[in-house]
mmCIF file of C-alpha atoms in Angstrom:
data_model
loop_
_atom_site.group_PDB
_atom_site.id
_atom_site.type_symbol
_atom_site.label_atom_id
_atom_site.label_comp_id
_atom_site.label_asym_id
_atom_site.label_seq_id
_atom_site.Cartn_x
_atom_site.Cartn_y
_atom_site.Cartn_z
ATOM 1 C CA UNK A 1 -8.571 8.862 -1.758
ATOM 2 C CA UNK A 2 -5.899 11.038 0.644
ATOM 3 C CA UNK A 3 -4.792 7.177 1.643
ATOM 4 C CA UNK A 4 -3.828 5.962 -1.682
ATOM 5 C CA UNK A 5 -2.229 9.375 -2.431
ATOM 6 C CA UNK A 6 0.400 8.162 -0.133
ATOM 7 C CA UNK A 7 1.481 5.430 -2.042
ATOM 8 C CA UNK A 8 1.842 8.038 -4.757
ATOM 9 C CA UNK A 9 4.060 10.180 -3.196
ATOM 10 C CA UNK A 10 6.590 7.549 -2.499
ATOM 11 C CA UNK A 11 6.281 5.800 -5.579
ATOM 12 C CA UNK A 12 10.293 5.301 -7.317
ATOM 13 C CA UNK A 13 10.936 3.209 -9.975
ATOM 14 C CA UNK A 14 14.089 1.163 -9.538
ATOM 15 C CA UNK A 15 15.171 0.445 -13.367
ATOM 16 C CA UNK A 16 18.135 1.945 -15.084
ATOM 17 C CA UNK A 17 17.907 4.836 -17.402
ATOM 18 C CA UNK A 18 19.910 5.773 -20.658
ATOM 19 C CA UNK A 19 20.735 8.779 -22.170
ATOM 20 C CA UNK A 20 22.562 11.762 -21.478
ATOM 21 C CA UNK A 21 20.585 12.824 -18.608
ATOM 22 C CA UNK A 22 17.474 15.168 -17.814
ATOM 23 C CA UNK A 23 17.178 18.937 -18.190
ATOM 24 C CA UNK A 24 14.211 20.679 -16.769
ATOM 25 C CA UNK A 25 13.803 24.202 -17.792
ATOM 26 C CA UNK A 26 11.443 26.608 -15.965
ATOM 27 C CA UNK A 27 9.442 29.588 -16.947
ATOM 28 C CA UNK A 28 6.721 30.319 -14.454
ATOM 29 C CA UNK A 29 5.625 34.382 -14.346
ATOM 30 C CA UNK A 30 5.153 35.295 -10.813
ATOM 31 C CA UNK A 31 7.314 32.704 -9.737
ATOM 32 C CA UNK A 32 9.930 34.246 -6.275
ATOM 33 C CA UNK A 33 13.069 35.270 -7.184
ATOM 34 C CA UNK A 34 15.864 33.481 -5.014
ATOM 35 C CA UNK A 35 16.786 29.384 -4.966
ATOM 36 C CA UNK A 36 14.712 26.426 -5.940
ATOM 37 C CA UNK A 37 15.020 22.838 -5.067
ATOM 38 C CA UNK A 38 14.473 19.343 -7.180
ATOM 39 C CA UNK A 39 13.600 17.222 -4.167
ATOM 40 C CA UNK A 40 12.886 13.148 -4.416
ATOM 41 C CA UNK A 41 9.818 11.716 -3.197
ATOM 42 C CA UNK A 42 11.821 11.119 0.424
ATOM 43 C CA UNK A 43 11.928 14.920 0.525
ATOM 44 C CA UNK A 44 16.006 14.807 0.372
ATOM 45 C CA UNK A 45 17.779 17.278 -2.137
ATOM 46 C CA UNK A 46 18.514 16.219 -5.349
ATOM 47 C CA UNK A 47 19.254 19.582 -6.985
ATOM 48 C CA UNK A 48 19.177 23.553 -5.945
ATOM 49 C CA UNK A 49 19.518 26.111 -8.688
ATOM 50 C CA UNK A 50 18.859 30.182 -8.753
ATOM 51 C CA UNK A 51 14.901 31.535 -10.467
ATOM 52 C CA UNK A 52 15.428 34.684 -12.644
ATOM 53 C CA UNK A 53 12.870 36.672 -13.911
ATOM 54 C CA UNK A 54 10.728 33.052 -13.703
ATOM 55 C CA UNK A 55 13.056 30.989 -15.352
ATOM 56 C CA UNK A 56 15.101 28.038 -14.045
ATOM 57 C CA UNK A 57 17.064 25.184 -14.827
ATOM 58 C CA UNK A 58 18.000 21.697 -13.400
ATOM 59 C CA UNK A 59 20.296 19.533 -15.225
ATOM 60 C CA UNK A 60 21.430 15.859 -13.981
ATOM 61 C CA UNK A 61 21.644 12.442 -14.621
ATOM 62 C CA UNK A 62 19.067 10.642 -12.582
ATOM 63 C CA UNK A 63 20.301 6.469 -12.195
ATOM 64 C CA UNK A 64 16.288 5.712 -11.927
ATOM 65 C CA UNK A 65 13.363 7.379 -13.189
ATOM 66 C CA UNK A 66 11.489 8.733 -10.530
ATOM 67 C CA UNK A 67 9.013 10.960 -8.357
ATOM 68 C CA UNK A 68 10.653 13.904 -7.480
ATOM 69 C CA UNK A 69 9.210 17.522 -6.481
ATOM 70 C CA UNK A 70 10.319 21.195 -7.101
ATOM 71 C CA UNK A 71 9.901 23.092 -4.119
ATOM 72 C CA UNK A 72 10.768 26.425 -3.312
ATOM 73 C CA UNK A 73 11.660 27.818 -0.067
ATOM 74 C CA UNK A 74 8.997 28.790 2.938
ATOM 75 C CA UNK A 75 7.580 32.441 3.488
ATOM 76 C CA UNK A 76 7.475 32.737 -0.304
ATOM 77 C CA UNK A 77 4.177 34.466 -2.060
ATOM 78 C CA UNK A 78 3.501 31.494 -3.885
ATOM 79 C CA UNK A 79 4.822 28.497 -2.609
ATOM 80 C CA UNK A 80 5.497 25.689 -5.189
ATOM 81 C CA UNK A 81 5.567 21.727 -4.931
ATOM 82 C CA UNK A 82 5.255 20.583 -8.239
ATOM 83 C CA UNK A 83 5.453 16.910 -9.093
ATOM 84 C CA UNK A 84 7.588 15.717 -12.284
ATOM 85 C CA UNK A 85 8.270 12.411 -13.765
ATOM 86 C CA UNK A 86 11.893 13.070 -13.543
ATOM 87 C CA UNK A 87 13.637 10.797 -16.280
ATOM 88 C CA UNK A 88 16.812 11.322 -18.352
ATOM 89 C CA UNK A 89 14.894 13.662 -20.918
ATOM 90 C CA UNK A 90 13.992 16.732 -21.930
ATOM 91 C CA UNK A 91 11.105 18.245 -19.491
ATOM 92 C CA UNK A 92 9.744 21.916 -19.572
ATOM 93 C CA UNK A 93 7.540 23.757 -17.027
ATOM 94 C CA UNK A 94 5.152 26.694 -17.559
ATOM 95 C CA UNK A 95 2.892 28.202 -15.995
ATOM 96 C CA UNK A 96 1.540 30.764 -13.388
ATOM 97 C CA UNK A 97 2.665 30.886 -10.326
ATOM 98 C CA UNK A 98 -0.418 33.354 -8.922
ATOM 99 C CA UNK A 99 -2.899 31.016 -10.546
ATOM 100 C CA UNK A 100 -1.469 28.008 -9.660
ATOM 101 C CA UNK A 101 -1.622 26.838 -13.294
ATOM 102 C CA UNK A 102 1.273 24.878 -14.406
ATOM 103 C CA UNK A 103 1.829 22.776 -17.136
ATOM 104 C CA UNK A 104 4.620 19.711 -17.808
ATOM 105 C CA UNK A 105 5.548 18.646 -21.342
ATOM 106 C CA UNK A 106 8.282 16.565 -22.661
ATOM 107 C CA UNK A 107 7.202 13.051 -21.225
ATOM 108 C CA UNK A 108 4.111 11.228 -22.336
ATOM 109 C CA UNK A 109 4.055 10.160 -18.612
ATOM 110 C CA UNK A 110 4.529 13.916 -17.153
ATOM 111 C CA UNK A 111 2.211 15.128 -20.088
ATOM 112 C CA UNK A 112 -0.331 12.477 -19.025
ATOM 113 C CA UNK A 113 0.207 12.768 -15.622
ATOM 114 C CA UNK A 114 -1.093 16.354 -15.505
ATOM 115 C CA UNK A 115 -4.537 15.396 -16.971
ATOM 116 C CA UNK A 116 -5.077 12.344 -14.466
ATOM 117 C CA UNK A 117 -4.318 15.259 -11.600
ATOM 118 C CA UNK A 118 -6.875 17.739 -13.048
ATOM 119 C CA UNK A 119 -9.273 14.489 -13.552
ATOM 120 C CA UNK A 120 -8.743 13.538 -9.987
ATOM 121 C CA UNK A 121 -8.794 16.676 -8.391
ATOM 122 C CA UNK A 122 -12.380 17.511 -10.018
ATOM 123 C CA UNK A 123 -14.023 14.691 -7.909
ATOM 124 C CA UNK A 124 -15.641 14.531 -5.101
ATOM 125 C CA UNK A 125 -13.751 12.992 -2.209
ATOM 126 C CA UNK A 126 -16.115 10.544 -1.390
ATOM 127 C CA UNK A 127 -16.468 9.597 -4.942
ATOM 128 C CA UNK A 128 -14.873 6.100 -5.146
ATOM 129 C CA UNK A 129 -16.456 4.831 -8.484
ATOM 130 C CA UNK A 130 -15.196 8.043 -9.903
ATOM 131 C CA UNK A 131 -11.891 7.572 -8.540
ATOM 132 C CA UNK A 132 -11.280 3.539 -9.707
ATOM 133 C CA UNK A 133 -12.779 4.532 -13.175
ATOM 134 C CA UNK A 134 -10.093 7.292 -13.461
ATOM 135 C CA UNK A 135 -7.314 4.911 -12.320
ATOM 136 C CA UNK A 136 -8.293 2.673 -14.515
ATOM 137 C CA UNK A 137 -8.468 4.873 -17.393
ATOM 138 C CA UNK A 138 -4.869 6.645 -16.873
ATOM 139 C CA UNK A 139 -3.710 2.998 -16.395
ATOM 140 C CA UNK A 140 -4.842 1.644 -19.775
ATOM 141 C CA UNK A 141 -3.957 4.426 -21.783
ATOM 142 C CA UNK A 142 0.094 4.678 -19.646
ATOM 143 C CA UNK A 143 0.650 0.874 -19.153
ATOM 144 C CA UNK A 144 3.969 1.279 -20.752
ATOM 145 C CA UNK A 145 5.563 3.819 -18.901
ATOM 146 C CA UNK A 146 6.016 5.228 -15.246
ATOM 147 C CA UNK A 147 2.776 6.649 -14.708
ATOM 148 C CA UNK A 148 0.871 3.708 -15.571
ATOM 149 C CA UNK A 149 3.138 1.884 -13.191
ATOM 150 C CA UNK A 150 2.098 4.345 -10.265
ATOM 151 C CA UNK A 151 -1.478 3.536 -11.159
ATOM 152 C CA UNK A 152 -1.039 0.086 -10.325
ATOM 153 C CA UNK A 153 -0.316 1.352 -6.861
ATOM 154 C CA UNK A 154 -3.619 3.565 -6.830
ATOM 155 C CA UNK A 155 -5.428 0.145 -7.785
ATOM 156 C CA UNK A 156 -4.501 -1.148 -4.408
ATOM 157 C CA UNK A 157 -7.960 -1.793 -2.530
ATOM 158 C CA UNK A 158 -10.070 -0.272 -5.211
ATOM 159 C CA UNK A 159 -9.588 -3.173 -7.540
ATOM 160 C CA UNK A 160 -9.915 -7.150 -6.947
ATOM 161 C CA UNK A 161 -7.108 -8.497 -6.374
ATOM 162 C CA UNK A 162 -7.408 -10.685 -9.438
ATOM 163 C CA UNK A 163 -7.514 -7.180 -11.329
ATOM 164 C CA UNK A 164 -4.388 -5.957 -9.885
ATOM 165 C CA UNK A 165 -2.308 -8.544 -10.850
ATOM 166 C CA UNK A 166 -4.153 -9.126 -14.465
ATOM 167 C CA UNK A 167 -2.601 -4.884 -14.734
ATOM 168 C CA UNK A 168 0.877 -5.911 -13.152
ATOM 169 C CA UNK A 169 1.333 -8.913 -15.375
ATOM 170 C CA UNK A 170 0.932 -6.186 -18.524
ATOM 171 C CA UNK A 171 3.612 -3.806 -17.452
ATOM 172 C CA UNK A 172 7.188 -3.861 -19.122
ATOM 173 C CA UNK A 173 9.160 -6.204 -17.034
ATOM 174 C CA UNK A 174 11.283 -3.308 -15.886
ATOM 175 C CA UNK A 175 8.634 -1.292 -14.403
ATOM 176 C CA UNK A 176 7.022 -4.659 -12.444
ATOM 177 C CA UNK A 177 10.508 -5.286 -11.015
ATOM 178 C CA UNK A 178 10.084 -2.308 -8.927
ATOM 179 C CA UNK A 179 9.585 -3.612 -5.117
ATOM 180 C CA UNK A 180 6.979 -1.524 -4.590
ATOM 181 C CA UNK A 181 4.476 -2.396 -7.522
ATOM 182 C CA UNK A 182 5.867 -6.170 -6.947
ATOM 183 C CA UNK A 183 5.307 -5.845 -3.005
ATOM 184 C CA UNK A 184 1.105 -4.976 -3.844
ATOM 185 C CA UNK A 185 1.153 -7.815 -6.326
ATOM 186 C CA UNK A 186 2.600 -10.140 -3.890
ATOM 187 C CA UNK A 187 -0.020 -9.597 -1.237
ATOM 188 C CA UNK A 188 -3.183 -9.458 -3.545
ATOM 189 C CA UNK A 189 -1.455 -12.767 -5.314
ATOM 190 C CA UNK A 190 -1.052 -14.482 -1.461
ATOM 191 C CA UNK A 191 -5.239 -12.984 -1.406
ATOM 192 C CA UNK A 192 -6.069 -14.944 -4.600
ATOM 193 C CA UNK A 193 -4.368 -17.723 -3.135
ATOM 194 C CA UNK A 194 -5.812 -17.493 -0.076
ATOM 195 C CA UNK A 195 -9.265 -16.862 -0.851
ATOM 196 C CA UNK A 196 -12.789 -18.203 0.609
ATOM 197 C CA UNK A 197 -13.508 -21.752 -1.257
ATOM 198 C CA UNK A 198 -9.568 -22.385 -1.649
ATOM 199 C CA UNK A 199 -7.197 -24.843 0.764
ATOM 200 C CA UNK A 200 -5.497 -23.178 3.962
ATOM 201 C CA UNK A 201 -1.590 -22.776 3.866
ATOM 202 C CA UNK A 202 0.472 -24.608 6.679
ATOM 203 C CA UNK A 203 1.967 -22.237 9.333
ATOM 204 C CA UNK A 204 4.485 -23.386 12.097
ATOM 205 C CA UNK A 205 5.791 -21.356 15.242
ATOM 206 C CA UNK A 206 6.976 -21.780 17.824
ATOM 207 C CA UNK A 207 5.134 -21.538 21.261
ATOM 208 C CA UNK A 208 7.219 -19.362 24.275
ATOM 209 C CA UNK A 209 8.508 -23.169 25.565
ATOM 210 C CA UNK A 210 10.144 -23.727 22.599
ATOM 211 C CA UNK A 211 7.503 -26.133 21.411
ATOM 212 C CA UNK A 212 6.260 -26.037 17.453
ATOM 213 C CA UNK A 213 2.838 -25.583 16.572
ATOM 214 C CA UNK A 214 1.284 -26.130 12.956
ATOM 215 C CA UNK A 215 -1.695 -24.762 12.051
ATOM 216 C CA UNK A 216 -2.541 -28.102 10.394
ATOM 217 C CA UNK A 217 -3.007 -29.917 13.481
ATOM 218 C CA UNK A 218 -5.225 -27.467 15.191
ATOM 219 C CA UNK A 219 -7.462 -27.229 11.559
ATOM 220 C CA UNK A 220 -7.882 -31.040 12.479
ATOM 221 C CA UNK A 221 -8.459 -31.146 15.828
ATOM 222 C CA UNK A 222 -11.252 -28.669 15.496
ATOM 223 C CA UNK A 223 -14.923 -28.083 13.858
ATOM 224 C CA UNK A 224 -13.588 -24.602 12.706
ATOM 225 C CA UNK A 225 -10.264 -22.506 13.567
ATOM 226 C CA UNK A 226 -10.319 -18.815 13.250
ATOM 227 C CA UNK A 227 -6.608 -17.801 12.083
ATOM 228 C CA UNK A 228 -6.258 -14.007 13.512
ATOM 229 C CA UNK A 229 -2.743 -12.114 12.835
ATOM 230 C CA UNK A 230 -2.627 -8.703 15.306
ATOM 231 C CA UNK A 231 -0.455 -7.132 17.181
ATOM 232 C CA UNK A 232 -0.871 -5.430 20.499
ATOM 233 C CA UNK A 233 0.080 -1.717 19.017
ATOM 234 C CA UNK A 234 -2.756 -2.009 16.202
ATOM 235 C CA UNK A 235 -4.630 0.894 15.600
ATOM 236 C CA UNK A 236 -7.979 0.657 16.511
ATOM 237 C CA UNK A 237 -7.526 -2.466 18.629
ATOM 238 C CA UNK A 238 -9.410 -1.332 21.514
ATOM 239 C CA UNK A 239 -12.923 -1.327 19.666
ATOM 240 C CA UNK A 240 -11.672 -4.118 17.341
ATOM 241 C CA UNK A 241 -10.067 -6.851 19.440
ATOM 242 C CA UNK A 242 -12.434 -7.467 22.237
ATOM 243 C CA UNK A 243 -14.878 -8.560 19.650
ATOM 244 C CA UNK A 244 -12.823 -10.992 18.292
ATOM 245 C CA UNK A 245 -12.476 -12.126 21.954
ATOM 246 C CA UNK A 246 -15.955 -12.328 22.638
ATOM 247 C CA UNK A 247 -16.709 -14.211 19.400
ATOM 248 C CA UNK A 248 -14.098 -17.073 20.250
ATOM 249 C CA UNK A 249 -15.163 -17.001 24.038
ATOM 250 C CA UNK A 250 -19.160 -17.555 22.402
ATOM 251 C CA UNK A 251 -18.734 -20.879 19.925
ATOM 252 C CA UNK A 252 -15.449 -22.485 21.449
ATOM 253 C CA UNK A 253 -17.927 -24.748 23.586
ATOM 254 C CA UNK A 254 -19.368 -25.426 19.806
ATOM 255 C CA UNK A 255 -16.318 -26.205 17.999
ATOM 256 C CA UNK A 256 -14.126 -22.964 17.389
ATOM 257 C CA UNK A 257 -10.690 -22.169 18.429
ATOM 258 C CA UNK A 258 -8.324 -19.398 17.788
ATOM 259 C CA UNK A 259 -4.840 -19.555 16.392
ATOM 260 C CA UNK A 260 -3.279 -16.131 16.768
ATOM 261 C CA UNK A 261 0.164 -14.964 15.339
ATOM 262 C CA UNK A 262 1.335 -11.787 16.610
ATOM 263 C CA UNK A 263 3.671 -9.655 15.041
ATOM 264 C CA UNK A 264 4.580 -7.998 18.683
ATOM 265 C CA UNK A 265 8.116 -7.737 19.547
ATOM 266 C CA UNK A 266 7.754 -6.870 23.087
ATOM 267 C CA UNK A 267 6.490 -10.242 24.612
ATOM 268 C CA UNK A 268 4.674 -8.314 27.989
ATOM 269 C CA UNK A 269 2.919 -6.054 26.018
ATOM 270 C CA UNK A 270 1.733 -8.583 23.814
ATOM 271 C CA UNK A 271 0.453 -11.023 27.008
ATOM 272 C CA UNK A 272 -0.921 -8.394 28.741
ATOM 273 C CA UNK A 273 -3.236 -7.807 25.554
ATOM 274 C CA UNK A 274 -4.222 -11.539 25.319
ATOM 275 C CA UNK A 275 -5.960 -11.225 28.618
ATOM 276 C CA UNK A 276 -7.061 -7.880 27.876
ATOM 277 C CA UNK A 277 -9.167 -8.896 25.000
ATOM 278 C CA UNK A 278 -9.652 -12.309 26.036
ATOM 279 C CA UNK A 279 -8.306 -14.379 23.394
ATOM 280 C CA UNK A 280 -8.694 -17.745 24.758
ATOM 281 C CA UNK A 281 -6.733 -20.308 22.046
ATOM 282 C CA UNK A 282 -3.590 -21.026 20.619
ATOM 283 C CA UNK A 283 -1.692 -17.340 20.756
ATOM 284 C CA UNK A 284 1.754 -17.441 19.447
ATOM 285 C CA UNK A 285 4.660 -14.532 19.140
ATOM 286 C CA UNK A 286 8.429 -14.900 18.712
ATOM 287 C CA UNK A 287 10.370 -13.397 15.771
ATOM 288 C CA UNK A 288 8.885 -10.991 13.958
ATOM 289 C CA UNK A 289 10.437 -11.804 10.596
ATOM 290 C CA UNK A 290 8.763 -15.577 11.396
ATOM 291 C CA UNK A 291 5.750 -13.950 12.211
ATOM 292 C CA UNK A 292 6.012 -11.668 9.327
ATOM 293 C CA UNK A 293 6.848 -14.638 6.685
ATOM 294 C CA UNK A 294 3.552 -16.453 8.441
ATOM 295 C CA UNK A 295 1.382 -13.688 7.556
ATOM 296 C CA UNK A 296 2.762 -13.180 4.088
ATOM 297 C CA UNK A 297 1.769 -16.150 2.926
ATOM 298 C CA UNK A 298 -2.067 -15.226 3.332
ATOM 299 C CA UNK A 299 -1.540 -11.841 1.837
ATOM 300 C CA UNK A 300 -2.033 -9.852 5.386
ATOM 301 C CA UNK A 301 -1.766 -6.051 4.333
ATOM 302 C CA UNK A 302 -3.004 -4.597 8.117
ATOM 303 C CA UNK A 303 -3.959 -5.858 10.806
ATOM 304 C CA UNK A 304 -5.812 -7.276 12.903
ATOM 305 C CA UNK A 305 -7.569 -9.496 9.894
ATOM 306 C CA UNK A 306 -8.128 -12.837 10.399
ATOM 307 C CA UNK A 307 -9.650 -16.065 8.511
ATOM 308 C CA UNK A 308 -11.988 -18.973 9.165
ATOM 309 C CA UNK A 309 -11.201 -22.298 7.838
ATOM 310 C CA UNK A 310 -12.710 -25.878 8.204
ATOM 311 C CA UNK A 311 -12.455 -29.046 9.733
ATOM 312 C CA UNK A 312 -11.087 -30.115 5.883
ATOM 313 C CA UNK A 313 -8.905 -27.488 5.641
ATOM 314 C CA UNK A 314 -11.090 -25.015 2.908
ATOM 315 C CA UNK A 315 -11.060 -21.381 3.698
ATOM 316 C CA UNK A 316 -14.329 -20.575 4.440
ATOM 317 C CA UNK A 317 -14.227 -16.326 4.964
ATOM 318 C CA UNK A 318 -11.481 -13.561 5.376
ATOM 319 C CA UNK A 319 -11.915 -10.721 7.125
ATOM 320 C CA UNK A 320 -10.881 -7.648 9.781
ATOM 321 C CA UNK A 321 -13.552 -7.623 11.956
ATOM 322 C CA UNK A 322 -15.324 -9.788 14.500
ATOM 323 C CA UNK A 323 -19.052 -9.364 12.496
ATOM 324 C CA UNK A 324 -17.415 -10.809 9.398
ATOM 325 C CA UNK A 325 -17.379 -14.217 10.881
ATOM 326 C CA UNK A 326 -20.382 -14.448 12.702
ATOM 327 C CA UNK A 327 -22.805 -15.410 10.163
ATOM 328 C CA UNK A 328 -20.668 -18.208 9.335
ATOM 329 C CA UNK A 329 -20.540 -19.573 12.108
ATOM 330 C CA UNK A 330 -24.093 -19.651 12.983
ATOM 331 C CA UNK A 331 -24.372 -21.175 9.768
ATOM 332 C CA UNK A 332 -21.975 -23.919 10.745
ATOM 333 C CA UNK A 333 -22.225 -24.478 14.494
#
């Protein structure tokens, strides 16, 4: 759950606003006299203003509606980073600052956006099911404004990907422009695309002599290929990659061959990690922004993940791990 939180915290909505502007006014009891900040979800200043007796006030024009934060300083008794739907309205804040219980009205999404957060919080961690039922709850009942669009974010790997983009589709069209709702629906739209039963996607690189190589011909040249996008800085890649070494040193006497695409910039590193891992095959790495594009097209959100594909050119698995394929290809070979 901390993982997705992360795509919360960044979350900005790139539309423009009308109105006036916003005015948030603050009355929290306990709450340390001195300055307070309105911070975006970057962390940068937006706004500083001056807490009396509890009360404060920001007033702005904000050009997109957007995450941001009040914070108050460090050392204080009760420190306070308080997360607002910041749009050109109206928004008040109450609470207690000893208790910790603060409450945001003037936006359906702020308003709603508190009850997800006590929903959430009242989990348990590990509680996944939990967790995607909530998300999908907030969504349904906020798919019109900003908070539903954040929970399209909070879909991301605890949906299918047909899901996700089934939620995207129903967002107003200024809300799914932002790049990074559309950027999630890209990749589990390249996924759908991309999937187990349907038709590989041509890729074409260059090799380091300056000589092109298509995935095509290699898909037809052999019994099965296994496609693998890494990169030699990947976390995890010393329990990960040797496995997918081993599996392509086992079956390439049967019929298998690798076609890596690295998305390494430094061209040592990224030999000296071929024979490392020993990935015997086809290994490619050049531009990154080539090697980027190549592993857009099959949705790749991480890496190292990798897919098998037949002689006939169907996808036959996806995957991120070595195990993933091996049924399949003592199925096959």
């Amino acid at each position: 759950m901390r993982k997705l939180s992360i795509f919360f915290l960044i979350l900005s909505i790139t539309v423009s606003c009308t109105g006036e502007g916003y005015v948030i006014k603050g009355d929290i009891r306990d709450l340390d006299e001195g300055t307070i900040n309105l911070l975006d979800a970057s962390g940068h200043t937006l706004a500083t203003t001056q807490v009396k007796d509890g009360k404060f006030t920001f007033k702005g024009k904000t050009e997109i509606p957007q995450l941001t934060y009040i914070n108050n300083a460090l050392g204080v008794r009760y420190p306070l980073d308080l997360p607002i739907l910041l749009e050109n309205k109206r928004i008040r804040v109450r609470g207690d600052a000893a208790q910790g219980l603060i409450e945001i009205t003037g936006t359906a999404a702020n308003e709603n956006m508190v009850i997800y957060k006590q929903k959430r919080d009242a989990l348990s961690p590990n509680d996944r099911e939990g967790f995607t039922a909530l998300v999908r709850e907030t969504f349904e009942a906020n798919s019109d404004n900003l908070l539903g669009a954040m929970m399209v974010t909070d879909m991301y790997t605890y949906v299918s990907d047909g899901e996700l983009v089934e939620c995207y589709k129903r967002l107003p069209e200024e809300l799914a422009g932002n790049k990074l709702i559309s950027h999630y629906y890209d990749i589990s739209t390249a996924r759908l695309e991309t999937a187990p039963g349907k038709k590989f996607k041509e890729l074409s690189m260059e090799d380091r002599q300056g000589v092109p190589r298509k995935l095509s011909e290699q898909v037809a040249a052999n019994k099965v290929t296994l496609l693998l996008f890494w990169a030699s800085w990947t976390y995890g890649n010393k329990s990960i990659m040797p496995d997918f070494g081993a599996l392509c040193k086992r079956y390439s006497d049967k019929g298998l061959k690798l076609f890596s695409i690295s998305l390494d910039s430094n061209a040592d590193k990224w030999r000296e990690a071929i024979g490392k891992y020993g990935l015997e095959g086809t290994n490619l790495q050049g531009d990154y922004n080539q090697a980027k594009a190549c592993a857009d097209i099959y949705g790749v959100d991480g890496m190292p993940r990798a897919l098998l594909i037949g002689q006939d050119g169907t996808i036959i698995a996806r995957g991120d791990k070595a195990s993933d394929f091996e049924p399949f290809l003592e199925k096959l070979l």
